[in-house]
Amino acid sequence: GENVEQHPSTLSVQEGDSAVIKCTYSDSASNYFPWYKQELGKGPQLIIDIRSNVGEKKDQRIAVTLNKTAKHFSLHITETQPEDSAVYFCAAVGISGNTGKLIFGQGTTLQVKP
Amino acid sequence: KAGVTQTPRYLIKTRGQQVTLSCSPISGHRSVSWYQQTPGQGLQFLFEYFSETQRNKGNFPGRFSGRQFSNSRSEMNVSTLELGDSALYLCASSLGGGNTEAFFGQGTRLTVV
């Protein structure tokens, strides 16, 4: 069935270091891959996304890469700051076609130490 | 531009009762999806509504239902509540296409006692 695996489950880095979170999806028809950041007591916030016709996308300190052949996609955060500490979720559109069903990874708790 | 609004923010219900949660999407968005978030199962898709029609449904029992109104506002209902229904219920709105950005509300924290 549809599945998204996310690693690592927890990640601790020093302020200023880079952080990388990796996801693997099972549905080869998936073609949209958003990333969400969730802070305590809040709903998930869309931070960046990538579509299957693009291999990499960057927005300031955040970048996402996609390898469709391997069905892998990754989130890269450079120059991490304490306010980057949160739970990050990757997701994939579960089935091809015109629906909004997102299949989420299990989440990564990122801790940035000052 | 207002974001996605969910009401209420917190609810405490007793086993066996039913509950209705509300979601107002971003203006102009026609798709509303609902998700259940628990520590053990993570974020799981419940269902999606588009133009008042259920377009997709997750693997939840029939006690979970929803609807969407002509103004795109959506409600979800859980009947005969069980302790395991305690969770954060999130709704997300999007323009409607499958590959368009989805924006989440703050969620409704439901506790079943």
XYZ file of C-alpha atoms in Angstrom:
227
model
C 0.000 0.000 0.000
C 0.934 3.647 0.091
C 3.705 4.359 2.545
C 6.275 7.033 3.368
C 9.263 6.187 5.525
C 11.088 9.053 7.266
C 14.494 9.048 8.981
C 15.820 9.853 11.469
C 13.092 10.041 14.089
C 15.166 12.455 16.172
C 18.003 14.733 15.188
C 20.100 16.958 17.398
C 22.510 19.515 15.902
C 24.509 22.506 17.070
C 23.368 25.932 16.024
C 24.921 26.775 12.678
C 25.269 23.161 11.570
C 23.251 21.582 8.770
C 20.397 19.126 9.218
C 19.224 16.533 6.716
C 15.997 14.523 6.882
C 15.327 11.740 4.397
C 12.126 10.145 3.144
C 11.286 7.232 0.900
C 7.909 6.707 -0.730
C 6.325 3.580 -2.124
C 3.783 4.817 -4.681
C 5.667 5.415 -7.910
C 2.734 7.503 -9.150
C 3.300 10.122 -6.423
C 4.235 13.421 -7.974
C 3.999 16.049 -5.242
C 6.116 16.126 -2.079
C 5.554 18.798 0.575
C 7.412 19.290 3.844
C 5.748 20.545 7.005
C 7.082 21.981 10.253
C 4.993 21.527 13.371
C 5.662 23.447 16.559
C 4.180 22.514 19.882
C 0.478 23.256 20.080
C 0.228 24.266 16.429
C -0.869 22.721 13.181
C 1.669 21.674 10.529
C 3.071 24.581 8.532
C 4.034 24.099 4.894
C 7.677 25.133 4.521
C 8.654 23.889 1.073
C 7.445 21.490 -1.594
C 8.692 19.890 -4.782
C 7.018 18.409 -7.802
C 8.199 15.395 -9.736
C 9.384 17.367 -12.738
C 12.006 19.119 -10.592
C 15.087 17.594 -8.964
C 15.879 20.318 -6.454
C 14.279 23.405 -4.981
C 15.747 25.960 -2.615
C 14.259 28.665 -0.431
C 16.814 30.588 1.617
C 18.231 28.119 4.188
C 15.935 25.296 3.182
C 16.313 22.997 0.192
C 14.591 19.840 -0.959
C 15.939 17.250 -3.377
C 14.035 14.531 -5.191
C 15.296 11.317 -6.772
C 12.329 9.783 -8.572
C 14.225 6.706 -9.694
C 15.123 5.793 -6.135
C 11.843 7.204 -4.746
C 13.774 9.295 -2.250
C 13.410 12.921 -1.248
C 15.271 14.909 1.373
C 15.050 18.155 3.322
C 18.225 20.127 3.918
C 18.397 22.952 6.442
C 21.616 24.952 6.512
C 22.875 27.324 9.221
C 20.347 25.961 11.700
C 18.944 28.251 14.364
C 17.209 27.458 17.680
C 13.873 28.496 16.148
C 14.246 25.650 13.641
C 13.604 23.252 16.536
C 10.308 21.496 15.780
C 8.872 18.287 14.346
C 9.264 17.986 10.582
C 7.045 15.829 8.397
C 7.531 14.784 4.815
C 4.524 13.801 2.744
C 3.598 12.515 -0.677
C 0.400 12.692 -2.636
C -0.909 9.174 -2.095
C -2.340 8.371 -5.482
C -2.123 9.883 -8.873
C -4.973 12.016 -9.962
C -6.771 14.987 -8.671
C -7.023 14.401 -4.948
C -5.593 16.012 -1.864
C -4.745 12.864 0.084
C -1.345 13.263 1.717
C 0.585 10.284 3.040
C 2.857 11.453 5.844
C 6.128 10.163 7.173
C 6.423 9.450 10.890
C 8.076 12.788 11.657
C 11.535 13.930 12.754
C 12.043 15.857 15.967
C 14.814 18.361 15.297
C 16.592 19.947 18.223
C 18.996 22.805 17.546
C 21.259 23.467 20.503
C 22.396 27.067 21.004
C -5.887 36.700 4.223
C -7.291 34.555 7.021
C -5.901 31.073 7.484
C -7.708 27.829 8.154
C -9.908 28.092 11.223
C -10.905 25.110 13.302
C -13.382 25.161 16.147
C -13.413 24.335 18.906
C -9.734 24.165 19.889
C -10.337 21.750 22.753
C -13.053 19.243 23.550
C -13.595 16.729 26.317
C -16.213 14.072 25.686
C -17.370 10.886 27.360
C -17.230 7.462 25.758
C -20.334 6.769 23.735
C -21.068 10.399 22.970
C -20.757 11.995 19.565
C -18.852 15.087 18.533
C -18.856 17.546 15.632
C -15.781 19.511 14.624
C -15.773 22.469 12.262
C -13.300 23.756 9.704
C -13.405 26.989 7.706
C -10.945 26.882 4.810
C -8.957 29.715 3.323
C -11.147 31.932 1.173
C -11.290 30.576 -2.363
C -10.170 27.081 -1.411
C -12.609 24.363 -2.397
C -10.897 21.283 -0.984
C -10.919 20.375 2.694
C -9.134 17.308 4.032
C -9.235 15.929 7.552
C -6.424 14.159 9.403
C -6.103 12.464 12.760
C -2.823 12.926 14.616
C -1.809 10.651 17.485
C 1.613 9.921 19.019
C 1.392 6.274 18.019
C -0.021 6.489 14.492
C 1.185 9.898 13.384
C -0.819 11.827 10.819
C -3.491 9.735 9.156
C -5.844 10.786 6.389
C -9.542 10.636 7.217
C -11.303 12.036 4.157
C -11.347 14.842 1.631
C -14.218 16.962 0.401
C -14.299 18.996 -2.769
C -17.316 20.982 -3.921
C -19.527 19.331 -1.297
C -18.580 15.809 -2.445
C -16.385 13.312 -0.660
C -13.531 12.721 -3.068
C -11.415 10.320 -1.050
C -11.631 8.360 2.168
C -9.059 6.844 4.491
C -9.210 3.620 6.480
C -11.357 4.686 9.379
C -14.585 3.098 10.621
C -17.953 4.422 9.592
C -18.267 6.224 12.933
C -16.166 8.932 11.298
C -18.084 11.004 8.797
C -17.974 14.439 7.296
C -19.643 16.872 5.032
C -18.942 20.079 3.193
C -21.229 23.025 2.683
C -21.684 25.247 -0.341
C -19.369 27.858 1.191
C -16.634 25.157 1.451
C -16.817 25.011 5.253
C -16.591 21.441 6.453
C -17.607 19.477 9.492
C -16.556 16.085 10.684
C -18.557 13.948 13.054
C -17.485 11.074 15.242
C -20.244 8.980 16.751
C -20.091 6.516 19.636
C -16.770 7.864 20.841
C -14.093 5.484 22.044
C -11.075 6.211 24.220
C -8.846 5.598 21.190
C -10.458 8.496 19.356
C -8.551 10.903 21.588
C -6.338 12.800 19.167
C -5.584 16.078 17.479
C -7.905 16.472 14.502
C -6.509 18.653 11.757
C -8.082 20.012 8.656
C -6.240 21.262 5.617
C -7.523 23.388 2.791
C -6.269 23.707 -0.745
C -7.420 25.160 -4.023
C -8.557 21.748 -5.108
C -6.024 20.177 -7.393
C -4.160 17.145 -6.159
C -0.799 18.835 -6.487
C -1.615 22.120 -4.860
C -0.389 23.345 -1.516
C -2.395 22.298 1.512
C -2.557 24.561 4.548
C -3.461 23.290 7.973
C -5.457 24.755 10.790
C -4.422 24.681 14.464
C -6.434 21.556 15.056
C -9.033 20.446 17.557
C -7.712 18.515 20.530
C -10.325 15.865 21.410
C -10.054 13.987 24.675
C -12.399 11.070 25.297
C -12.789 10.038 28.931
